[in-house]
Short mmCIF file of C-alpha atoms and ligand atoms in Angstrom, two decimals:
data_model
loop_
_atom_site.label_atom_id
_atom_site.label_comp_id
_atom_site.label_asym_id
_atom_site.label_seq_id
_atom_site.Cartn_x
_atom_site.Cartn_y
_atom_site.Cartn_z
CA MET A 450 -15.49 -18.25 -14.57
CA LYS A 451 -12.61 -18.50 -12.06
CA SER A 452 -11.60 -15.35 -10.24
CA TYR A 453 -8.63 -14.41 -8.08
CA GLU A 454 -7.31 -11.81 -5.77
CA VAL A 455 -3.89 -10.99 -7.16
CA ASN A 456 -1.47 -9.29 -4.81
CA PHE A 457 0.95 -6.98 -6.62
CA ASP A 458 3.79 -6.21 -4.26
CA GLY A 459 5.93 -3.11 -4.47
CA LEU A 460 9.55 -3.90 -5.16
CA VAL A 461 11.67 -1.81 -2.78
CA GLY A 462 13.71 0.76 -4.72
CA PRO A 463 17.51 1.16 -4.50
CA THR A 464 17.34 4.40 -2.41
CA HIS A 465 15.37 2.95 0.53
CA ASN A 466 16.26 5.16 3.50
CA TYR A 467 14.90 6.50 6.79
CA GLY A 468 14.12 10.11 6.08
CA GLY A 469 11.72 10.78 8.93
CA LEU A 470 9.35 12.22 6.34
CA SER A 471 5.97 11.11 7.59
CA TYR A 472 4.62 13.18 10.47
CA GLY A 473 1.88 11.05 12.12
CA ASN A 474 3.59 7.78 11.20
CA VAL A 475 5.31 6.72 14.46
CA ALA A 476 7.86 4.36 12.92
CA SER A 477 8.96 6.87 10.24
CA GLN A 478 9.47 9.51 12.88
CA SER A 479 11.25 7.35 15.40
CA ASN A 480 13.70 5.77 12.96
CA SER A 481 14.61 9.02 11.20
CA GLN A 482 18.30 9.27 10.21
CA GLN A 483 19.11 5.64 10.99
CA SER A 484 21.13 3.87 8.36
CA SER A 485 19.10 1.61 6.10
CA ASN A 486 19.88 -1.48 4.04
CA PRO A 487 18.19 -1.21 0.62
CA LYS A 488 19.44 -4.62 -0.51
CA GLU A 489 18.02 -6.38 2.53
CA ALA A 490 14.76 -4.43 2.20
CA ALA A 491 14.28 -5.56 -1.40
CA LEU A 492 15.17 -9.16 -0.59
CA GLN A 493 12.78 -9.26 2.37
CA GLY A 494 9.96 -8.07 0.07
CA LEU A 495 10.86 -10.57 -2.63
CA ALA A 496 10.97 -13.40 -0.07
CA LYS A 497 7.32 -12.63 0.90
CA MET A 498 6.25 -12.55 -2.77
CA LYS A 499 7.96 -15.91 -3.41
CA ALA A 500 6.49 -17.46 -0.27
CA LEU A 501 2.93 -16.45 -1.27
CA MET A 502 3.46 -17.68 -4.80
CA ASP A 503 4.74 -21.01 -3.40
CA MET A 504 1.61 -21.25 -1.24
CA GLY A 505 -0.45 -21.11 -4.43
CA PHE A 506 -1.57 -17.48 -4.36
CA GLN A 507 -1.50 -15.31 -7.46
CA GLN A 508 1.36 -12.85 -7.03
CA GLY A 509 2.53 -9.93 -9.09
CA VAL A 510 5.18 -7.22 -8.77
CA LEU A 511 5.02 -3.49 -9.09
CA ALA A 512 8.15 -1.62 -10.08
CA PRO A 513 9.79 1.08 -7.91
CA GLN A 514 10.30 4.68 -9.08
CA GLU A 515 13.21 6.75 -10.31
CA ARG A 516 14.93 8.37 -7.34
CA PRO A 517 16.35 10.88 -6.67
CA ASP A 518 13.55 12.62 -8.61
CA VAL A 519 15.69 15.21 -10.31
CA ALA A 520 12.73 16.58 -12.30
CA ALA A 521 10.91 17.29 -9.05
CA LEU A 522 13.99 19.12 -7.70
CA ARG A 523 14.10 21.16 -10.93
CA ARG A 524 10.47 22.14 -10.40
CA LEU A 525 11.57 23.54 -7.03
CA GLY A 526 14.21 25.76 -8.70
CA PHE A 527 17.39 23.68 -8.62
CA ALA A 528 19.18 23.92 -11.91
CA GLY A 529 22.22 22.83 -13.96
CA SER A 530 23.27 19.25 -14.79
CA ASP A 531 21.64 16.40 -12.87
CA ALA A 532 24.74 16.18 -10.63
CA GLN A 533 24.59 19.93 -9.95
CA VAL A 534 20.89 19.74 -9.10
CA ILE A 535 21.64 17.08 -6.50
CA GLN A 536 24.67 18.83 -5.09
CA GLN A 537 22.85 22.20 -4.83
CA ALA A 538 19.89 20.57 -3.14
CA ALA A 539 22.22 18.76 -0.69
CA LYS A 540 23.95 22.03 0.18
CA GLU A 541 20.92 24.32 0.42
CA ALA A 542 17.91 22.14 1.20
CA MET A 543 18.79 18.68 2.44
CA PRO A 544 15.16 17.89 3.48
CA LEU A 545 14.07 18.39 -0.12
CA LEU A 546 16.79 16.11 -1.43
CA VAL A 547 15.84 13.45 1.12
CA ALA A 548 12.19 13.72 0.06
CA SER A 549 13.13 13.43 -3.59
CA CYS A 550 15.06 10.24 -2.75
CA SER A 551 12.38 8.40 -0.84
CA ALA A 552 11.65 4.87 -1.94
CA SER A 553 8.10 5.30 -0.55
CA SER A 554 6.51 3.99 -3.77
CA MET A 555 7.23 0.50 -2.33
CA TRP A 556 4.04 0.89 -0.26
CA VAL A 557 1.77 0.19 -3.19
CA ALA A 558 -1.36 -0.11 -1.03
CA ASN A 559 -1.15 3.65 -1.54
CA ALA A 560 -0.57 3.51 -5.29
CA ALA A 561 -4.22 3.45 -6.35
CA THR A 562 -7.76 2.44 -5.49
CA VAL A 563 -8.93 -0.53 -7.53
CA SER A 564 -12.50 -1.61 -8.24
CA PRO A 565 -13.02 -5.01 -9.85
CA SER A 566 -15.14 -5.33 -12.98
CA ALA A 567 -18.05 -7.00 -11.13
CA ASP A 568 -18.66 -3.74 -9.23
CA THR A 569 -18.29 -1.12 -11.99
CA ALA A 570 -20.88 0.28 -14.39
CA ASP A 571 -18.88 -0.42 -17.55
CA GLY A 572 -17.69 -3.90 -16.51
CA ARG A 573 -14.02 -2.94 -16.55
CA VAL A 574 -11.47 -2.99 -13.70
CA HIS A 575 -11.00 0.66 -12.62
CA PHE A 576 -7.83 2.19 -11.18
CA THR A 577 -7.48 5.68 -9.71
CA ALA A 578 -3.91 6.65 -8.88
CA ALA A 579 -3.72 8.14 -5.39
CA ASN A 580 -2.57 11.77 -5.17
CA LEU A 581 -0.93 11.19 -1.76
CA ASN A 582 -0.84 14.91 -1.33
CA CYS A 583 -0.56 14.93 2.45
CA LYS A 584 3.23 14.42 2.19
CA TYR A 585 5.43 16.03 -0.42
CA HIS A 586 7.66 12.96 -0.89
CA ARG A 587 4.60 10.84 -1.69
CA SER A 588 2.78 13.47 -3.79
CA ILE A 589 5.42 13.08 -6.51
CA GLU A 590 4.65 9.38 -7.00
CA HIS A 591 1.39 9.40 -8.98
CA PRO A 592 2.55 10.37 -12.50
CA THR A 593 4.98 7.43 -12.64
CA THR A 594 2.48 5.20 -10.78
CA SER A 595 -0.01 5.89 -13.52
CA ARG A 596 2.48 5.03 -16.26
CA VAL A 597 3.55 1.81 -14.52
CA LEU A 598 -0.05 0.71 -13.90
CA GLY A 599 -0.84 1.60 -17.51
CA ALA A 600 1.99 -0.66 -18.68
CA MET A 601 0.85 -3.50 -16.43
CA PHE A 602 -2.87 -3.27 -17.19
CA ALA A 603 -2.70 -2.02 -20.75
CA ASN A 604 -5.73 -3.67 -22.31
CA GLN A 605 -8.38 -0.93 -22.57
CA HIS A 606 -11.10 -3.45 -23.09
CA HIS A 607 -10.65 -4.69 -19.57
CA PHE A 608 -8.87 -1.89 -17.67
CA ALA A 609 -9.76 1.77 -17.11
CA HIS A 610 -7.29 4.20 -15.59
CA HIS A 611 -8.10 7.50 -13.92
CA ALA A 612 -5.60 10.21 -13.14
CA ALA A 613 -5.06 11.22 -9.50
CA LEU A 614 -7.66 13.53 -7.97
CA PRO A 615 -6.92 17.27 -7.76
CA ALA A 616 -3.80 17.75 -5.71
CA VAL A 617 -5.26 19.76 -2.80
CA ALA A 618 -5.82 18.68 0.79
CA GLN A 619 -9.59 18.68 0.31
CA PHE A 620 -9.18 15.68 -2.01
CA GLY A 621 -6.44 13.95 -0.05
CA ASP A 622 -6.48 10.37 -1.34
CA GLU A 623 -4.26 7.53 -0.07
CA GLY A 624 -5.59 4.74 -2.32
CA ALA A 625 -6.30 1.21 -1.27
CA ALA A 626 -4.92 1.68 2.22
CA ASN A 627 -8.31 3.14 3.10
CA HIS A 628 -10.41 0.84 0.93
CA THR A 629 -11.51 -2.75 1.37
CA ARG A 630 -13.90 -4.85 -0.60
CA PHE A 631 -16.26 -7.48 0.74
CA CYS A 632 -17.69 -10.20 -1.52
CA ARG A 633 -18.78 -13.80 -1.55
CA ALA A 634 -16.40 -14.60 -4.41
CA TYR A 635 -13.83 -12.30 -6.07
CA GLY A 636 -15.60 -12.38 -9.41
CA GLU A 637 -19.03 -11.53 -7.99
CA ALA A 638 -20.41 -8.10 -7.23
CA GLY A 639 -19.26 -6.91 -3.81
CA VAL A 640 -19.44 -4.06 -1.34
CA GLU A 641 -16.67 -1.50 -1.47
CA PHE A 642 -15.81 -0.01 1.87
CA PHE A 643 -14.22 3.45 1.92
CA VAL A 644 -12.77 4.73 5.20
CA PHE A 645 -11.99 8.43 5.54
CA GLY A 646 -10.28 10.46 8.25
CA ARG A 647 -12.17 13.76 7.87
CA SER A 648 -14.54 15.66 5.66
CA ALA A 649 -13.17 18.64 3.82
CA PHE A 650 -16.48 20.36 3.23
CA ASP A 651 -18.83 19.21 5.98
CA THR A 652 -17.91 20.56 9.40
CA ARG A 653 -20.21 18.16 11.20
CA TYR A 654 -17.57 15.42 10.98
CA PRO A 655 -14.94 15.45 13.73
CA ALA A 656 -11.23 15.50 12.87
CA PRO A 657 -8.07 14.49 14.66
CA GLN A 658 -6.32 17.17 16.78
CA LYS A 659 -2.69 16.21 16.51
CA TYR A 660 -1.85 14.29 13.38
CA PRO A 661 -3.25 14.81 9.88
CA ALA A 662 -6.21 12.84 8.54
CA ARG A 663 -4.85 11.99 5.11
CA GLN A 664 -8.02 10.75 3.43
CA THR A 665 -11.12 12.88 2.96
CA LEU A 666 -14.69 11.72 2.51
CA GLU A 667 -14.92 13.82 -0.65
CA ALA A 668 -11.91 12.03 -2.21
CA SER A 669 -13.48 8.62 -1.47
CA GLN A 670 -16.76 9.72 -2.98
CA ALA A 671 -15.02 11.02 -6.08
CA VAL A 672 -13.24 7.67 -6.56
CA ALA A 673 -16.52 5.81 -6.20
CA ARG A 674 -18.11 8.07 -8.86
CA LEU A 675 -15.15 7.70 -11.25
CA HIS A 676 -15.34 3.90 -10.93
CA GLY A 677 -19.05 3.86 -11.61
CA LEU A 678 -19.95 2.06 -8.35
CA ARG A 679 -23.60 1.60 -7.37
CA GLU A 680 -24.77 3.28 -4.20
CA GLU A 681 -25.95 -0.13 -3.00
CA GLY A 682 -22.42 -1.41 -3.40
CA VAL A 683 -20.64 1.22 -1.33
CA VAL A 684 -20.26 1.90 2.40
CA TYR A 685 -18.41 4.93 3.81
CA ALA A 686 -17.12 4.97 7.38
CA GLN A 687 -15.11 7.43 9.37
CA GLN A 688 -11.95 6.44 11.15
CA ASN A 689 -11.94 7.22 14.84
CA PRO A 690 -10.00 10.56 14.99
CA SER A 691 -8.42 9.57 18.28
CA VAL A 692 -6.65 6.55 16.71
CA ILE A 693 -5.26 8.79 13.97
CA ASP A 694 -3.79 10.89 16.80
CA GLN A 695 -2.22 7.71 18.17
CA GLY A 696 -0.43 6.95 14.93
CA VAL A 697 -3.04 5.18 12.79
CA PHE A 698 -2.31 7.23 9.68
CA HIS A 699 -4.10 4.81 7.33
CA ASN A 700 -7.09 2.53 8.04
CA ASP A 701 -5.03 -0.49 7.10
CA VAL A 702 -3.07 0.05 10.32
CA ILE A 703 -6.19 -0.84 12.34
CA ALA A 704 -8.40 -3.00 10.13
CA VAL A 705 -8.21 -5.47 7.24
CA GLY A 706 -10.96 -7.15 5.24
CA ASN A 707 -11.15 -10.01 2.79
CA GLY A 708 -14.02 -12.01 1.31
CA GLU A 709 -16.91 -11.72 3.79
CA VAL A 710 -14.68 -10.94 6.79
CA LEU A 711 -13.66 -7.69 8.50
CA PHE A 712 -10.90 -8.05 11.10
CA TYR A 713 -10.70 -4.81 13.07
CA HIS A 714 -9.81 -3.16 16.38
CA GLU A 715 -12.58 -2.10 18.72
CA ASP A 716 -11.47 1.56 18.51
CA ALA A 717 -10.95 1.73 14.72
CA PHE A 718 -14.14 3.47 13.62
CA LEU A 719 -16.83 5.94 14.61
CA GLU A 720 -20.40 4.64 14.74
CA THR A 721 -19.21 1.08 14.46
CA ASP A 722 -22.53 -0.63 14.96
CA LYS A 723 -24.27 1.40 12.25
CA MET A 724 -21.39 0.71 9.88
CA LEU A 725 -21.39 -3.06 10.57
CA ALA A 726 -25.17 -3.19 10.00
CA GLU A 727 -24.81 -1.38 6.67
CA LEU A 728 -22.01 -3.67 5.55
CA SER A 729 -24.04 -6.68 6.55
CA SER A 730 -27.24 -5.65 4.78
CA LYS A 731 -25.48 -4.49 1.59
CA LEU A 732 -23.40 -7.63 1.41
CA ALA A 733 -26.55 -9.71 1.93
CA LYS A 734 -28.13 -8.06 -1.12
CA VAL A 735 -25.37 -9.53 -3.31
CA GLY A 736 -25.67 -12.94 -1.65
CA GLY A 737 -22.89 -12.61 0.94
CA LYS A 738 -22.87 -13.24 4.66
CA PHE A 739 -20.85 -10.55 6.45
CA GLN A 740 -18.70 -11.58 9.42
CA SER A 741 -16.71 -9.35 11.69
CA VAL A 742 -13.88 -10.21 14.03
CA CYS A 743 -13.40 -7.47 16.60
CA VAL A 744 -10.17 -7.30 18.61
CA PRO A 745 -11.05 -5.81 21.96
CA ARG A 746 -8.84 -3.07 23.44
CA SER A 747 -8.59 -5.18 26.61
CA ALA A 748 -6.61 -7.75 24.60
CA VAL A 749 -4.64 -5.49 22.24
CA THR A 750 -4.29 -1.73 22.78
CA VAL A 751 -4.19 0.77 19.91
CA ASP A 752 -0.55 1.29 20.86
CA ASP A 753 0.07 -2.47 20.45
CA ALA A 754 -1.62 -2.35 17.06
CA VAL A 755 0.51 0.59 15.93
CA ARG A 756 3.75 -0.98 17.14
CA SER A 757 3.12 -4.53 15.99
CA TYR A 758 1.12 -3.79 12.81
CA LEU A 759 -1.29 -6.66 13.67
CA PHE A 760 -3.91 -5.24 11.33
CA ASN A 761 -1.47 -4.41 8.55
CA SER A 762 -1.59 -8.06 7.79
CA GLN A 763 -2.75 -9.82 4.64
CA LEU A 764 -5.91 -11.78 5.18
CA LEU A 765 -5.92 -14.48 2.49
CA SER A 766 -8.57 -17.07 1.56
CA ARG A 767 -7.49 -20.69 1.48
CA PRO A 768 -9.12 -23.22 -0.83
CA ASP A 769 -11.18 -24.70 2.05
CA GLY A 770 -12.77 -21.29 2.76
CA SER A 771 -10.75 -20.62 5.93
CA MET A 772 -8.33 -17.72 6.09
CA LEU A 773 -4.67 -17.18 6.68
CA LEU A 774 -3.11 -14.05 8.20
CA ILE A 775 0.30 -12.85 6.99
CA VAL A 776 1.83 -10.81 9.80
CA PRO A 777 5.16 -9.08 10.39
CA GLU A 778 7.72 -10.44 12.88
CA GLU A 779 6.86 -7.53 15.18
CA CYS A 780 3.59 -9.33 16.03
CA ARG A 781 5.48 -12.27 17.43
CA SER A 782 7.66 -10.04 19.57
CA ASN A 783 4.65 -8.29 21.16
CA GLU A 784 3.47 -10.62 23.90
CA ARG A 785 -0.18 -9.46 23.97
CA VAL A 786 -0.51 -9.55 20.21
CA TRP A 787 1.04 -12.96 19.92
CA HIS A 788 -1.13 -14.31 22.73
CA TYR A 789 -4.21 -12.87 21.01
CA LEU A 790 -3.23 -14.50 17.72
CA GLN A 791 -2.69 -17.91 19.35
CA GLY A 792 -6.18 -17.69 20.82
CA LEU A 793 -7.71 -16.47 17.54
CA THR A 794 -6.35 -19.29 15.36
CA GLY A 795 -7.09 -21.89 18.04
CA ALA A 796 -10.71 -20.80 18.45
CA GLY A 797 -12.00 -22.60 15.35
CA GLY A 798 -13.20 -19.38 13.69
CA VAL A 799 -12.58 -18.31 10.12
CA ILE A 800 -8.94 -17.18 10.68
CA ARG A 801 -7.04 -20.49 11.22
CA GLU A 802 -3.41 -19.83 10.53
CA VAL A 803 -0.78 -17.12 10.99
CA LYS A 804 2.41 -16.87 9.02
CA VAL A 805 5.17 -14.54 10.09
CA PHE A 806 7.50 -12.56 7.81
CA ASP A 807 10.55 -10.49 8.50
CA LEU A 808 9.94 -7.12 6.84
CA LYS A 809 11.93 -5.05 9.29
CA GLN A 810 13.49 -2.70 6.75
CA SER A 811 10.04 -1.61 5.56
CA MET A 812 8.45 -1.81 9.00
CA GLN A 813 10.92 0.76 10.31
CA ASN A 814 9.29 3.27 7.97
CA GLY A 815 5.75 2.17 8.91
CA GLY A 816 5.17 -0.27 6.08
CA GLY A 817 3.93 -3.80 6.90
CA PRO A 818 2.81 -6.72 4.76
CA ALA A 819 -0.44 -5.02 3.69
CA CYS A 820 1.25 -1.72 2.82
CA LEU A 821 3.56 -3.56 0.45
CA ARG A 822 0.74 -5.00 -1.73
CA LEU A 823 -1.96 -3.71 -4.02
CA ARG A 824 -4.87 -6.11 -4.36
CA VAL A 825 -6.50 -6.50 -7.73
CA ALA A 826 -9.44 -8.92 -8.05
CA LEU A 827 -9.48 -10.34 -11.57
CA ASN A 828 -11.37 -13.00 -13.43
CA GLU A 829 -9.50 -15.44 -15.60
CA THR A 830 -9.91 -13.45 -18.81
CA GLU A 831 -8.68 -10.27 -17.10
CA LEU A 832 -5.75 -12.07 -15.53
CA ALA A 833 -4.80 -13.30 -18.99
CA ALA A 834 -4.88 -9.66 -20.21
CA VAL A 835 -2.35 -8.47 -17.59
CA ASN A 836 1.20 -7.89 -18.83
CA PRO A 837 2.70 -11.34 -18.14
CA GLY A 838 6.05 -9.77 -17.36
CA VAL A 839 4.81 -8.62 -13.92
CA ILE A 840 3.34 -11.92 -12.73
CA MET A 841 5.64 -13.65 -10.26
CA THR A 842 7.12 -16.96 -11.29
CA ALA A 843 10.11 -18.92 -10.00
CA PRO A 844 12.35 -17.70 -12.88
CA LEU A 845 11.18 -14.09 -12.35
CA TYR A 846 11.95 -14.35 -8.67
CA ASP A 847 15.48 -15.57 -9.50
CA SER A 848 16.04 -12.75 -12.01
CA LEU A 849 14.82 -10.11 -9.56
CA THR A 850 16.94 -11.50 -6.74
CA GLN A 851 20.05 -11.44 -8.92
CA TRP A 852 19.14 -7.99 -10.13
CA VAL A 853 18.94 -6.73 -6.54
CA GLU A 854 22.23 -8.44 -5.64
CA ARG A 855 23.91 -6.72 -8.58
CA HIS A 856 22.59 -3.21 -8.21
CA TYR A 857 21.68 -2.46 -4.60
CA ARG A 858 23.84 -1.05 -1.83
CA ASP A 859 23.67 -2.65 1.59
CA ARG A 860 23.96 0.56 3.58
CA MET A 861 22.53 3.99 3.05
CA THR A 862 22.69 7.15 5.07
CA GLU A 863 21.83 10.79 4.30
CA ASN A 864 25.36 11.38 2.96
CA ASP A 865 24.92 8.70 0.33
CA LEU A 866 21.82 10.50 -1.01
CA ALA A 867 23.96 13.52 -1.85
CA ASP A 868 26.21 11.36 -4.07
CA PRO A 869 25.32 11.99 -7.75
CA GLN A 870 26.65 8.51 -8.53
CA LEU A 871 23.54 7.10 -6.78
CA LEU A 872 21.31 8.54 -9.48
CA LEU A 873 23.37 6.83 -12.21
CA GLU A 874 23.26 3.54 -10.31
CA CYS A 875 19.49 3.78 -9.89
CA ARG A 876 18.86 4.60 -13.54
CA ALA A 877 21.06 1.72 -14.74
CA ALA A 878 19.18 -0.62 -12.37
CA LEU A 879 15.70 0.58 -13.40
CA ASP A 880 16.50 0.49 -17.10
CA GLU A 881 17.34 -3.19 -16.69
CA LEU A 882 14.25 -3.72 -14.58
CA THR A 883 11.90 -2.41 -17.20
CA GLN A 884 13.32 -5.03 -19.54
CA ILE A 885 12.99 -7.80 -16.97
CA LEU A 886 9.34 -6.82 -16.28
CA LYS A 887 8.60 -5.96 -19.90
CA LEU A 888 7.21 -2.56 -19.01
CA GLY A 889 8.56 -0.51 -21.88
CA SER A 890 9.59 3.09 -21.06
CA VAL A 891 7.89 4.32 -17.92
CA TYR A 892 10.50 6.43 -16.09
CA PRO A 893 11.21 10.14 -16.66
CA PHE A 894 14.83 9.34 -17.71
CA GLN A 895 13.47 6.98 -20.34
CA ILE A 896 10.85 9.23 -21.82
CA ASN A 897 12.30 12.78 -21.67
O1 SUG B 123 3.09 7.07 3.75
N1 SUG B 123 6.12 5.88 5.12
C1 SUG B 123 4.85 5.60 4.43
C2 SUG B 123 4.26 4.30 4.90
C3 SUG B 123 3.08 3.88 4.13
C4 SUG B 123 2.39 2.71 4.71
N2 SUG B 123 1.31 2.34 3.88
C5 SUG B 123 0.13 1.87 4.34
N3 SUG B 123 -0.22 1.92 5.59
N4 SUG B 123 -0.68 1.36 3.45
C6 SUG B 123 3.87 6.73 4.66
O2 SUG B 123 3.88 7.32 5.77
C7 SUG B 123 8.20 7.07 5.45
C8 SUG B 123 9.34 7.56 4.60
C9 SUG B 123 10.50 8.07 5.41
O3 SUG B 123 10.27 8.63 6.53
O4 SUG B 123 11.63 7.92 4.95
C10 SUG B 123 6.91 6.84 4.64
O5 SUG B 123 6.71 7.47 3.66
#
């Protein structure tokens, strides 16, 4: 049976802004308080989806969330009408209003961890929504994420959904941003690779000194258990704590994998040789031949990687077995990174082509091409069971582009977030979106 990797991209929501909310994420911190352009952000994301679809890849779309999250503000004690809740929060606790307005759900690599049916004990595709509990503004995403994923992958015969892990730091879980899968073909059993930043319960593991390690070993292990993965089909590795302290807040900022290939920076992991050997032997047991492409620090520094997002690229398989790297514009403007990429694609190895996308609006908050997509490997039958409303087509691209043009503002600052009118605009837009994507009622304002 045919199988595919389907990339579901997060559609940027109408409140996209630079809140400076993510300590440890260099771009988020350094662009704090700049004015943003939600319309441009959404159109940049849609252009990437359309381009990948035009190249023949399977492409889907994941809906944004209702923001400002008035219900979350109510849980923090703000009361009255929706407008009063927003105005009171703006007056008394602006940082909480900003957090409740974040469009951070666009980075759907953090929406969930996904295990394809070939890896799981019950032969279904498993999803665990990420609790994202390292940052308040992200911790409020998972209930809606679960409803949206439930509406997209509704067929219980093929899809199993797990609620987010307990919302405590010991089970900090950031979803697919710290998870990669290696396989010979998408429909065959593979090796799932979980990368954690620290252990919550075992003090033998080192931890970063400056910035938080968002993902714990215990969270990764819990996800593997929930998904019914075989021990032989799983590898755990620890991120190098020193790169977390340099701004690598997720593993997908320093490594990306696809098929039988891991593309990574020399400083990304601890005990790299042991980890590569385990990946290689476990992949061999399911018939695969593991290959690694290491980028030496002498060519590209960790700082270059963090600034350019070289590794936050999408590594995609082409029909001839070679691979294509989708990188952000920032890679072209970094001389060392661009030089490295020219050499890489010219060397006759597996990565043959680089395509550059302008995703500046998202990049300024630390979200590159890979952050914006959730990969779901599906066989033909499973793909047919996905809600067809969320699969990208030329007419859907046109509808979504027009929808953005109609509803989105082209400039947003902190003052705009305090405007109760913004909530009404967002709800009107999202109500229409659920009809375009045929999701039914998934937002708090639609179900309460
Ligand atoms: O969680 N930025 C996101 C970026 C997530 C990137 N995702 C992956 N690497 N997969 C984060 O830090 C910034 C929001 C703000 O500051 O307004 C933010 O949430």
